[in-house]
Amino acid sequence: MSIHDTYRIKEEILIPAYEGRSTLIKAGEELIIIDVDGKQVGDFVCFSLQDPDEYVSPVHMRASLGSISLKAGDLLYSNRRRPLMQLVQDTVGKHDFFFPACDYYRYKVDFGLEDHPNCHDNLNKALAYYSLGHLPVPDPINWFMNNILDENGDYVISEPLSKPGDFVRLKALDDVIVACSTCSQDLAPVNGFKVTELKLQILNKARI
């Protein structure tokens, strides 16, 4: 059975390269994050609509899940150890929730660049649409990011495994505001050295 047999597309949002977008998702609705061209990481944050001081927290997720990897069925836990969303479908199976969003200092310190686009600022600008731009940007879930632990337990960043059209599908368990940025890293293998667009689809139950 296709997901569109019971759900319909309520809204589509295209996230251009080097930018971020935000949207409100109500409890019971679903969000699909689509890697349009493949090998593009999406930095993703999620806040409770009722109380934005509660947000999806990767460090609490790692503790609550007892895992450093994500799989279909896993819950996205908040800093109050409460699930706000659930990963219900995943066509890639390799993502990251260790690394922070790239920011001004990442490009300044590591590459000597003053004005490179970065995910922290992209997310901050996207969240300002819902008057959340004053809040600290939490550590994100980096959908499609491919980090590999070597034999020494060190991280090696490799190109994403995602192909054009691959996606993750999330279900909102509460009313939430989410933001996603097309990762701006074009100087390392994070996005295959090229930044491309992502697409968001918000689904709600179709009336029969």
mmCIF file of C-alpha atoms in Angstrom:
data_model
loop_
_atom_site.group_PDB
_atom_site.id
_atom_site.type_symbol
_atom_site.label_atom_id
_atom_site.label_comp_id
_atom_site.label_asym_id
_atom_site.label_seq_id
_atom_site.Cartn_x
_atom_site.Cartn_y
_atom_site.Cartn_z
ATOM 1 C CA MET A 1 0.000 0.000 0.000
ATOM 2 C CA SER A 2 1.341 3.437 -0.920
ATOM 3 C CA ILE A 3 1.576 6.031 1.826
ATOM 4 C CA HIS A 4 -0.563 8.241 -0.405
ATOM 5 C CA ASP A 5 -3.443 5.736 -0.071
ATOM 6 C CA THR A 6 -4.070 7.045 3.449
ATOM 7 C CA TYR A 7 -2.173 10.342 3.489
ATOM 8 C CA ARG A 8 -2.281 13.292 1.136
ATOM 9 C CA ILE A 9 0.306 15.981 0.511
ATOM 10 C CA LYS A 10 -0.733 19.061 2.456
ATOM 11 C CA GLU A 11 2.279 21.177 1.521
ATOM 12 C CA GLU A 12 5.591 20.968 -0.349
ATOM 13 C CA ILE A 13 8.592 23.113 0.489
ATOM 14 C CA LEU A 14 11.748 23.244 -1.622
ATOM 15 C CA ILE A 15 14.905 24.084 0.304
ATOM 16 C CA PRO A 16 17.437 25.641 -2.106
ATOM 17 C CA ALA A 17 21.153 24.958 -1.780
ATOM 18 C CA TYR A 18 22.780 26.903 1.089
ATOM 19 C CA GLU A 19 19.422 27.789 2.679
ATOM 20 C CA GLY A 20 17.011 26.603 5.363
ATOM 21 C CA ARG A 21 13.246 26.430 5.740
ATOM 22 C CA SER A 22 10.842 25.864 8.644
ATOM 23 C CA THR A 23 7.289 24.605 8.974
ATOM 24 C CA LEU A 24 4.633 23.703 11.529
ATOM 25 C CA ILE A 25 3.595 20.058 11.715
ATOM 26 C CA LYS A 26 0.589 19.022 13.767
ATOM 27 C CA ALA A 27 0.389 15.837 15.813
ATOM 28 C CA GLY A 28 -0.485 12.916 13.543
ATOM 29 C CA GLU A 29 0.854 14.599 10.400
ATOM 30 C CA GLU A 30 3.946 13.273 8.681
ATOM 31 C CA LEU A 31 7.036 14.888 7.206
ATOM 32 C CA ILE A 32 9.039 13.477 4.317
ATOM 33 C CA ILE A 33 12.533 14.878 3.739
ATOM 34 C CA ILE A 34 13.607 14.069 0.182
ATOM 35 C CA ASP A 35 17.173 14.167 -1.121
ATOM 36 C CA VAL A 36 16.350 15.461 -4.591
ATOM 37 C CA ASP A 37 19.700 14.938 -6.339
ATOM 38 C CA GLY A 38 21.387 12.562 -3.890
ATOM 39 C CA LYS A 39 24.338 12.964 -1.508
ATOM 40 C CA GLN A 40 22.863 16.006 0.242
ATOM 41 C CA VAL A 41 22.809 16.223 4.025
ATOM 42 C CA GLY A 42 19.915 17.940 5.784
ATOM 43 C CA ASP A 43 20.525 19.502 9.205
ATOM 44 C CA PHE A 44 17.242 19.121 11.093
ATOM 45 C CA VAL A 45 15.917 20.577 14.357
ATOM 46 C CA CYS A 46 12.508 20.218 16.003
ATOM 47 C CA PHE A 47 10.796 22.243 18.754
ATOM 48 C CA SER A 48 7.618 21.667 20.726
ATOM 49 C CA LEU A 49 5.029 24.207 19.583
ATOM 50 C CA GLN A 50 3.539 24.444 23.070
ATOM 51 C CA ASP A 51 6.883 25.113 24.747
ATOM 52 C CA PRO A 52 9.866 25.845 22.472
ATOM 53 C CA ASP A 53 12.234 25.329 25.408
ATOM 54 C CA GLU A 54 11.633 21.642 24.651
ATOM 55 C CA TYR A 55 13.357 20.392 21.507
ATOM 56 C CA VAL A 56 14.696 17.209 19.939
ATOM 57 C CA SER A 57 18.074 16.586 21.554
ATOM 58 C CA PRO A 58 20.578 14.170 19.971
ATOM 59 C CA VAL A 59 22.443 13.606 23.238
ATOM 60 C CA HIS A 60 19.210 12.574 24.978
ATOM 61 C CA MET A 61 18.277 10.464 21.952
ATOM 62 C CA ARG A 62 21.530 8.526 22.182
ATOM 63 C CA ALA A 63 20.850 7.840 25.869
ATOM 64 C CA SER A 64 17.170 6.964 25.422
ATOM 65 C CA LEU A 65 17.733 4.804 22.343
ATOM 66 C CA GLY A 66 20.900 3.230 23.709
ATOM 67 C CA SER A 67 22.337 3.554 20.226
ATOM 68 C CA ILE A 68 24.499 5.749 18.010
ATOM 69 C CA SER A 69 22.562 4.860 14.862
ATOM 70 C CA LEU A 70 19.011 5.500 13.717
ATOM 71 C CA LYS A 71 16.538 3.003 12.303
ATOM 72 C CA ALA A 72 12.880 2.973 11.320
ATOM 73 C CA GLY A 73 10.711 2.914 14.429
ATOM 74 C CA ASP A 74 13.091 4.994 16.541
ATOM 75 C CA LEU A 75 11.680 7.909 18.514
ATOM 76 C CA LEU A 76 13.124 11.406 18.388
ATOM 77 C CA TYR A 77 13.456 12.281 22.065
ATOM 78 C CA SER A 78 13.526 15.787 23.493
ATOM 79 C CA ASN A 79 15.756 17.362 26.134
ATOM 80 C CA ARG A 80 12.949 16.389 28.527
ATOM 81 C CA ARG A 81 13.235 12.756 27.373
ATOM 82 C CA ARG A 82 9.845 12.869 25.700
ATOM 83 C CA PRO A 83 9.347 11.726 22.082
ATOM 84 C CA LEU A 84 8.281 14.537 19.747
ATOM 85 C CA MET A 85 8.522 12.635 16.448
ATOM 86 C CA GLN A 86 9.132 9.106 15.177
ATOM 87 C CA LEU A 87 11.191 7.883 12.239
ATOM 88 C CA VAL A 88 8.720 5.633 10.428
ATOM 89 C CA GLN A 89 10.430 5.027 7.071
ATOM 90 C CA ASP A 90 13.987 5.359 5.812
ATOM 91 C CA THR A 91 15.322 4.470 2.362
ATOM 92 C CA VAL A 92 18.982 5.125 3.233
ATOM 93 C CA GLY A 93 19.712 3.788 6.716
ATOM 94 C CA LYS A 94 22.777 5.938 7.434
ATOM 95 C CA HIS A 95 22.515 9.261 9.232
ATOM 96 C CA ASP A 96 24.342 11.234 11.928
ATOM 97 C CA PHE A 97 23.299 12.691 15.252
ATOM 98 C CA PHE A 98 26.715 13.471 16.721
ATOM 99 C CA PHE A 99 28.001 16.459 14.775
ATOM 100 C CA PRO A 100 26.837 20.032 15.431
ATOM 101 C CA ALA A 101 25.628 22.248 12.622
ATOM 102 C CA CYS A 102 28.428 23.899 10.679
ATOM 103 C CA ASP A 103 28.748 27.534 11.696
ATOM 104 C CA TYR A 104 30.764 30.698 11.120
ATOM 105 C CA TYR A 105 33.636 29.391 13.225
ATOM 106 C CA ARG A 106 33.858 26.094 11.316
ATOM 107 C CA TYR A 107 34.720 27.917 8.105
ATOM 108 C CA LYS A 108 36.745 30.671 9.810
ATOM 109 C CA VAL A 109 38.921 28.360 11.905
ATOM 110 C CA ASP A 110 39.269 25.384 9.554
ATOM 111 C CA PHE A 111 39.201 27.070 6.149
ATOM 112 C CA GLY A 112 40.045 30.738 6.746
ATOM 113 C CA LEU A 113 36.739 31.910 5.259
ATOM 114 C CA GLU A 114 34.732 34.793 6.735
ATOM 115 C CA ASP A 115 31.486 34.660 4.785
ATOM 116 C CA HIS A 116 30.772 31.048 3.869
ATOM 117 C CA PRO A 117 27.089 30.017 4.231
ATOM 118 C CA ASN A 118 26.522 27.755 7.222
ATOM 119 C CA CYS A 119 23.763 25.594 8.665
ATOM 120 C CA HIS A 120 23.632 27.328 12.033
ATOM 121 C CA ASP A 121 22.699 30.633 10.415
ATOM 122 C CA ASN A 122 20.398 28.925 7.895
ATOM 123 C CA LEU A 123 18.453 27.275 10.718
ATOM 124 C CA ASN A 124 18.391 30.432 12.794
ATOM 125 C CA LYS A 125 16.920 32.437 9.903
ATOM 126 C CA ALA A 126 14.383 29.718 9.137
ATOM 127 C CA LEU A 127 13.242 29.552 12.767
ATOM 128 C CA ALA A 128 12.811 33.348 12.876
ATOM 129 C CA TYR A 129 9.720 32.869 10.683
ATOM 130 C CA TYR A 130 8.051 31.326 13.752
ATOM 131 C CA SER A 131 9.606 33.870 16.142
ATOM 132 C CA LEU A 132 12.144 31.335 17.409
ATOM 133 C CA GLY A 133 15.227 33.046 16.014
ATOM 134 C CA HIS A 134 16.211 34.261 19.484
ATOM 135 C CA LEU A 135 16.649 30.712 20.784
ATOM 136 C CA PRO A 136 19.957 28.823 20.645
ATOM 137 C CA VAL A 137 20.050 26.432 17.694
ATOM 138 C CA PRO A 138 20.152 22.877 19.124
ATOM 139 C CA ASP A 139 22.491 20.230 17.801
ATOM 140 C CA PRO A 140 20.765 18.781 14.741
ATOM 141 C CA ILE A 141 19.992 15.385 13.355
ATOM 142 C CA ASN A 142 22.013 15.296 10.144
ATOM 143 C CA TRP A 143 19.875 13.251 7.771
ATOM 144 C CA PHE A 144 21.857 11.379 5.094
ATOM 145 C CA MET A 145 25.237 12.250 6.664
ATOM 146 C CA ASN A 146 27.650 9.313 6.409
ATOM 147 C CA ASN A 147 30.107 9.091 9.293
ATOM 148 C CA ILE A 148 32.081 5.904 9.731
ATOM 149 C CA LEU A 149 33.876 4.778 12.891
ATOM 150 C CA ASP A 150 37.326 3.428 12.036
ATOM 151 C CA GLU A 151 39.235 0.731 13.920
ATOM 152 C CA ASN A 152 40.484 3.341 16.408
ATOM 153 C CA GLY A 153 36.999 4.602 17.181
ATOM 154 C CA ASP A 154 37.604 7.820 15.265
ATOM 155 C CA TYR A 155 35.064 9.344 12.900
ATOM 156 C CA VAL A 156 35.741 9.398 9.180
ATOM 157 C CA ILE A 157 33.361 11.537 7.154
ATOM 158 C CA SER A 158 32.447 9.957 3.837
ATOM 159 C CA GLU A 159 30.072 10.922 1.058
ATOM 160 C CA PRO A 160 26.395 10.218 1.765
ATOM 161 C CA LEU A 161 24.887 6.939 0.587
ATOM 162 C CA SER A 162 21.649 8.632 -0.481
ATOM 163 C CA LYS A 163 20.640 8.530 -4.133
ATOM 164 C CA PRO A 164 18.297 10.913 -5.965
ATOM 165 C CA GLY A 165 14.820 10.593 -4.479
ATOM 166 C CA ASP A 166 15.853 8.849 -1.258
ATOM 167 C CA PHE A 167 13.989 10.032 1.817
ATOM 168 C CA VAL A 168 13.186 9.754 5.483
ATOM 169 C CA ARG A 169 9.597 9.902 6.742
ATOM 170 C CA LEU A 170 8.772 11.201 10.208
ATOM 171 C CA LYS A 171 5.525 11.245 12.160
ATOM 172 C CA ALA A 172 4.760 14.101 14.542
ATOM 173 C CA LEU A 173 3.709 12.854 17.981
ATOM 174 C CA ASP A 174 3.056 16.394 19.165
ATOM 175 C CA ASP A 175 2.536 19.768 17.488
ATOM 176 C CA VAL A 176 6.049 20.795 16.463
ATOM 177 C CA ILE A 177 7.984 23.426 14.564
ATOM 178 C CA VAL A 178 10.782 21.944 12.492
ATOM 179 C CA ALA A 179 13.559 23.524 10.476
ATOM 180 C CA CYS A 180 15.892 21.943 7.952
ATOM 181 C CA SER A 181 18.956 23.313 6.174
ATOM 182 C CA THR A 182 20.681 22.019 3.095
ATOM 183 C CA CYS A 183 24.108 21.445 4.622
ATOM 184 C CA SER A 184 26.435 24.143 3.275
ATOM 185 C CA GLN A 185 29.664 22.130 3.454
ATOM 186 C CA ASP A 186 31.235 22.095 -0.026
ATOM 187 C CA LEU A 187 34.868 21.834 1.100
ATOM 188 C CA ALA A 188 34.720 18.262 2.459
ATOM 189 C CA PRO A 189 33.052 14.959 1.464
ATOM 190 C CA VAL A 190 29.971 15.693 3.633
ATOM 191 C CA ASN A 191 27.794 16.395 0.564
ATOM 192 C CA GLY A 192 30.088 14.963 -2.088
ATOM 193 C CA PHE A 193 31.741 18.419 -2.380
ATOM 194 C CA LYS A 194 28.539 19.926 -3.816
ATOM 195 C CA VAL A 195 25.469 21.485 -2.192
ATOM 196 C CA THR A 196 22.066 20.726 -3.715
ATOM 197 C CA GLU A 197 18.411 21.115 -2.768
ATOM 198 C CA LEU A 198 16.124 19.146 -0.484
ATOM 199 C CA LYS A 199 12.351 18.887 -0.555
ATOM 200 C CA LEU A 200 9.929 18.701 2.353
ATOM 201 C CA GLN A 201 6.483 17.160 2.019
ATOM 202 C CA ILE A 202 3.957 17.546 4.827
ATOM 203 C CA LEU A 203 1.288 14.847 4.784
ATOM 204 C CA ASN A 204 -2.008 14.604 6.616
ATOM 205 C CA LYS A 205 -4.698 11.954 6.732
ATOM 206 C CA ALA A 206 -6.800 11.838 3.597
ATOM 207 C CA ARG A 207 -10.538 11.978 4.166
ATOM 208 C CA ILE A 208 -12.289 8.944 2.688
#
